[in-house]
């Protein structure tokens, strides 16, 4: 594959008078995971929702190329008041997928086959997030958006989720993810997009970004300074 | 599990079509609260059914409303007690004939303390005048019923235009009006049948009775099938014929509360007075 | 106090005697109110869910109308249905006036707005949580309504109970359209009204206690079910 799978063209989003994002122009290429980082309130989650199509841009547009299916995992997993299996079945049915074998496969992938028939909302936070991941993975998406998927999880659960994501990326699934955890970005990211105050400050391969950041903001952010 | 429960509920909610199969012979009688609440229908309708195979359903309302139900064609037979209104019903063409069935009488009820001092006299008109003069609390049905019409006739004969805080029109049936009178220690005109079967009397008792002007005549009419084609003319007429027949009249005469006869059949004879 | 004591004795006596007439009245009450609740649920629940999920022109107006209808006096509803079902009315040919079917219609009309409004309240909170996730999965409003109704089923049980309670406690409308005909359209509430008007207050109260016991029983059963199943919903 070549060329970007996603392109933002003059992308902006405002609520009333307040511009949350403005003038974003970038492409996201297939391959290793793209991480959107930046301080709280920089617009990471809004950008992800625009790219996924949950929000309509106020300015500009999002161009998708060659993306069949896409899925998103949220910081707080929203599971239906049903069993784990029924949760995944619901998503498959909405996508028009009849292949029930995908359910045990997805649960296997996230390491929860033993919980298949448990009420989803009574699982631990980490288990619920893995069920949410299984639900997304069962759709076999070409691109998977994740909005701070490990922000509320303990280290063990975080490690489990990261392992799942690494395997999915290795299989060729494009991952676009936000995080406020720089170490997580170092562990998983193929490229970094640094957002600050609704603008894209820097986009670079992860290695370049962490070794020799180009912008003053990126340097400050990596030092651990508070960006305002 | 939940689906199964819903299903069970649905089954429970829709069992066998609502009662009254198509073959069953059923008529609807629009009648008055006094006949229903005195228990008369409970006594005679099973006998009627036994003898004719027809089930009669009674909707009990004030006479005025009961006649309206007949006018709208919502009943097959009307069985009420306001002769003037019944004759108007016939004149309007909603029935072709009105027949006498039975009579009982009204009584003037009041508190034992009798503030208007009406007890002891049989003169109902004088009693009403005294109640008005004493401005003693009086509960009126106020619902265009036969009893209400009789009460208004008595006021008229007494030359009284009842109004003021002592005159309390409740717009309800005989029973609720009696309940109100019992609670307020008020005077009230009631039909004897309802009074006899009324349980919540408290301090109330009969103070005036026996005046011919308290006579209360019941009449029966088949709703005119020419006005309402769905009226069950044959079965409705069967009820009218039965209630004025010796069998029906005997059934009425045999209804007693505490040994006291409530209604006096008089289909054969003309009214004693009016 | 004496009267209340007598009423309890009456109630116990009524139940102990197993009077066929009483059981027929209870059975009819349950059947009419359950049928009415079922019909009202078929309309009120989806309508409430749609109002929770969808934003369409006229939605606010519909909400105002629904809330106003919740306060519709039963007697007024009864009168309107009376006029519609009367032989002289537009649906007179059906011959429904003074039948249990008319009472079902009256109760259903009275509680549909209640079910719809309560359903909207219950499901709006759930929709707030689900909306983004369901849209991400590609669910349209129609499908979302179904998902919400199913996932809210245990909370909606309470809504149904509220409707059933209101229906079975109703007296004004069923009296007008049912006619309180003995053995045919006499239900618990109209029987109570009748005994009250006959001045037999202990019997009226006794019937009232039986009615309350039934409603209590239904609620207790539903509560048990809800608790047993709350383990599922989380």
mmCIF file of N, CA, C and O in Angstrom, chain C residues 94-128:
data_model
loop_
_atom_site.group_PDB
_atom_site.id
_atom_site.type_symbol
_atom_site.label_atom_id
_atom_site.label_comp_id
_atom_site.label_asym_id
_atom_site.label_seq_id
_atom_site.Cartn_x
_atom_site.Cartn_y
_atom_site.Cartn_z
ATOM 1 N N UNK C 94 -69.479 -0.778 16.001
ATOM 2 C CA UNK C 94 -68.693 -1.851 16.604
ATOM 3 C C UNK C 94 -69.385 -2.420 17.836
ATOM 4 O O UNK C 94 -69.066 -3.520 18.274
ATOM 5 N N UNK C 95 -70.332 -1.652 18.405
ATOM 6 C CA UNK C 95 -71.053 -2.147 19.580
ATOM 7 C C UNK C 95 -70.164 -2.360 20.780
ATOM 8 O O UNK C 95 -70.345 -3.302 21.535
ATOM 9 N N UNK C 96 -69.183 -1.479 20.980
ATOM 10 C CA UNK C 96 -68.211 -1.696 22.049
ATOM 11 C C UNK C 96 -68.584 -1.032 23.361
ATOM 12 O O UNK C 96 -68.046 -1.377 24.412
ATOM 13 N N UNK C 97 -69.499 -0.045 23.321
ATOM 14 C CA UNK C 97 -69.820 0.660 24.562
ATOM 15 C C UNK C 97 -70.409 -0.318 25.577
ATOM 16 O O UNK C 97 -71.159 -1.224 25.211
ATOM 17 N N UNK C 98 -70.096 -0.098 26.843
ATOM 18 C CA UNK C 98 -70.539 -0.962 27.937
ATOM 19 C C UNK C 98 -70.024 -2.394 27.771
ATOM 20 O O UNK C 98 -70.718 -3.355 28.071
ATOM 21 N N UNK C 99 -68.814 -2.536 27.241
ATOM 22 C CA UNK C 99 -68.179 -3.860 27.201
ATOM 23 C C UNK C 99 -66.779 -3.726 27.805
ATOM 24 O O UNK C 99 -66.246 -2.613 27.904
ATOM 25 N N UNK C 100 -66.175 -4.843 28.205
ATOM 26 C CA UNK C 100 -64.797 -4.771 28.715
ATOM 27 C C UNK C 100 -63.837 -4.161 27.696
ATOM 28 O O UNK C 100 -62.876 -3.485 28.072
ATOM 29 N N UNK C 101 -64.106 -4.364 26.401
ATOM 30 C CA UNK C 101 -63.209 -3.809 25.384
ATOM 31 C C UNK C 101 -63.155 -2.291 25.497
ATOM 32 O O UNK C 101 -62.099 -1.672 25.344
ATOM 33 N N UNK C 102 -64.295 -1.667 25.772
ATOM 34 C CA UNK C 102 -64.321 -0.211 25.916
ATOM 35 C C UNK C 102 -63.473 0.212 27.110
ATOM 36 O O UNK C 102 -62.784 1.237 27.068
ATOM 37 N N UNK C 103 -63.510 -0.598 28.165
ATOM 38 C CA UNK C 103 -62.716 -0.263 29.347
ATOM 39 C C UNK C 103 -61.230 -0.406 29.043
ATOM 40 O O UNK C 103 -60.406 0.393 29.511
ATOM 41 N N UNK C 104 -60.877 -1.418 28.258
ATOM 42 C CA UNK C 104 -59.479 -1.587 27.859
ATOM 43 C C UNK C 104 -59.024 -0.357 27.083
ATOM 44 O O UNK C 104 -57.951 0.202 27.333
ATOM 45 N N UNK C 105 -59.865 0.089 26.146
ATOM 46 C CA UNK C 105 -59.503 1.264 25.347
ATOM 47 C C UNK C 105 -59.300 2.473 26.255
ATOM 48 O O UNK C 105 -58.306 3.197 26.140
ATOM 49 N N UNK C 106 -60.223 2.682 27.194
ATOM 50 C CA UNK C 106 -60.129 3.851 28.071
ATOM 51 C C UNK C 106 -58.837 3.815 28.887
ATOM 52 O O UNK C 106 -58.111 4.817 28.962
ATOM 53 N N UNK C 107 -58.547 2.665 29.463
ATOM 54 C CA UNK C 107 -57.334 2.586 30.277
ATOM 55 C C UNK C 107 -56.081 2.741 29.421
ATOM 56 O O UNK C 107 -55.127 3.404 29.825
ATOM 57 N N UNK C 108 -56.103 2.147 28.232
ATOM 58 C CA UNK C 108 -54.933 2.255 27.357
ATOM 59 C C UNK C 108 -54.701 3.717 26.970
ATOM 60 O O UNK C 108 -53.566 4.207 26.968
ATOM 61 N N UNK C 109 -55.784 4.422 26.656
ATOM 62 C CA UNK C 109 -55.649 5.834 26.291
ATOM 63 C C UNK C 109 -55.062 6.630 27.460
ATOM 64 O O UNK C 109 -54.217 7.493 27.287
ATOM 65 N N UNK C 110 -55.500 6.297 28.664
ATOM 66 C CA UNK C 110 -55.030 7.048 29.830
ATOM 67 C C UNK C 110 -53.567 6.790 30.138
ATOM 68 O O UNK C 110 -52.853 7.698 30.557
ATOM 69 N N UNK C 111 -53.098 5.560 29.948
ATOM 70 C CA UNK C 111 -51.738 5.280 30.417
ATOM 71 C C UNK C 111 -50.690 5.331 29.309
ATOM 72 O O UNK C 111 -49.508 5.369 29.613
ATOM 73 N N UNK C 112 -51.098 5.358 28.047
ATOM 74 C CA UNK C 112 -50.092 5.443 26.977
ATOM 75 C C UNK C 112 -49.177 6.660 27.145
ATOM 76 O O UNK C 112 -47.951 6.527 27.064
ATOM 77 N N UNK C 113 -49.733 7.849 27.396
ATOM 78 C CA UNK C 113 -48.844 9.009 27.579
ATOM 79 C C UNK C 113 -47.920 8.841 28.780
ATOM 80 O O UNK C 113 -46.757 9.257 28.735
ATOM 81 N N UNK C 114 -48.429 8.191 29.816
ATOM 82 C CA UNK C 114 -47.594 7.995 31.005
ATOM 83 C C UNK C 114 -46.428 7.073 30.672
ATOM 84 O O UNK C 114 -45.270 7.354 30.987
ATOM 85 N N UNK C 115 -46.737 5.972 29.983
ATOM 86 C CA UNK C 115 -45.676 5.029 29.609
ATOM 87 C C UNK C 115 -44.657 5.718 28.704
ATOM 88 O O UNK C 115 -43.456 5.546 28.875
ATOM 89 N N UNK C 116 -45.149 6.505 27.745
ATOM 90 C CA UNK C 116 -44.227 7.148 26.798
ATOM 91 C C UNK C 116 -43.324 8.137 27.532
ATOM 92 O O UNK C 116 -42.102 8.149 27.321
ATOM 93 N N UNK C 117 -43.895 8.943 28.416
ATOM 94 C CA UNK C 117 -43.101 9.964 29.103
ATOM 95 C C UNK C 117 -42.080 9.321 30.036
ATOM 96 O O UNK C 117 -40.912 9.724 30.074
ATOM 97 N N UNK C 118 -42.510 8.301 30.785
ATOM 98 C CA UNK C 118 -41.570 7.646 31.707
ATOM 99 C C UNK C 118 -40.481 6.903 30.931
ATOM 100 O O UNK C 118 -39.319 6.909 31.320
ATOM 101 N N UNK C 119 -40.884 6.264 29.825
ATOM 102 C CA UNK C 119 -39.902 5.557 29.001
ATOM 103 C C UNK C 119 -38.842 6.522 28.485
ATOM 104 O O UNK C 119 -37.644 6.239 28.509
ATOM 105 N N UNK C 120 -39.303 7.690 28.037
ATOM 106 C CA UNK C 120 -38.352 8.679 27.538
ATOM 107 C C UNK C 120 -37.354 9.041 28.627
ATOM 108 O O UNK C 120 -36.148 9.067 28.402
ATOM 109 N N UNK C 121 -37.867 9.281 29.834
ATOM 110 C CA UNK C 121 -36.975 9.653 30.938
ATOM 111 C C UNK C 121 -35.937 8.567 31.202
ATOM 112 O O UNK C 121 -34.744 8.847 31.317
ATOM 113 N N UNK C 122 -36.419 7.332 31.296
ATOM 114 C CA UNK C 122 -35.516 6.229 31.621
ATOM 115 C C UNK C 122 -34.468 6.050 30.527
ATOM 116 O O UNK C 122 -33.277 5.892 30.794
ATOM 117 N N UNK C 123 -34.921 6.100 29.272
ATOM 118 C CA UNK C 123 -34.011 5.762 28.173
ATOM 119 C C UNK C 123 -33.120 6.925 27.767
ATOM 120 O O UNK C 123 -32.071 6.712 27.167
ATOM 121 N N UNK C 124 -33.536 8.153 28.098
ATOM 122 C CA UNK C 124 -32.697 9.295 27.720
ATOM 123 C C UNK C 124 -31.359 9.212 28.454
ATOM 124 O O UNK C 124 -30.301 9.489 27.878
ATOM 125 N N UNK C 125 -31.404 8.822 29.738
ATOM 126 C CA UNK C 125 -30.163 8.688 30.512
ATOM 127 C C UNK C 125 -29.285 7.609 29.881
ATOM 128 O O UNK C 125 -28.060 7.763 29.747
ATOM 129 N N UNK C 126 -29.912 6.506 29.462
ATOM 130 C CA UNK C 126 -29.155 5.412 28.867
ATOM 131 C C UNK C 126 -28.592 5.814 27.500
ATOM 132 O O UNK C 126 -27.463 5.482 27.150
ATOM 133 N N UNK C 127 -29.389 6.581 26.771
ATOM 134 C CA UNK C 127 -28.964 7.005 25.436
ATOM 135 C C UNK C 127 -27.746 7.904 25.519
ATOM 136 O O UNK C 127 -26.853 7.839 24.683
ATOM 137 N N UNK C 128 -27.698 8.740 26.564
ATOM 138 C CA UNK C 128 -26.549 9.619 26.747
ATOM 139 C C UNK C 128 -25.268 8.790 26.783
ATOM 140 O O UNK C 128 -24.244 9.168 26.240
#
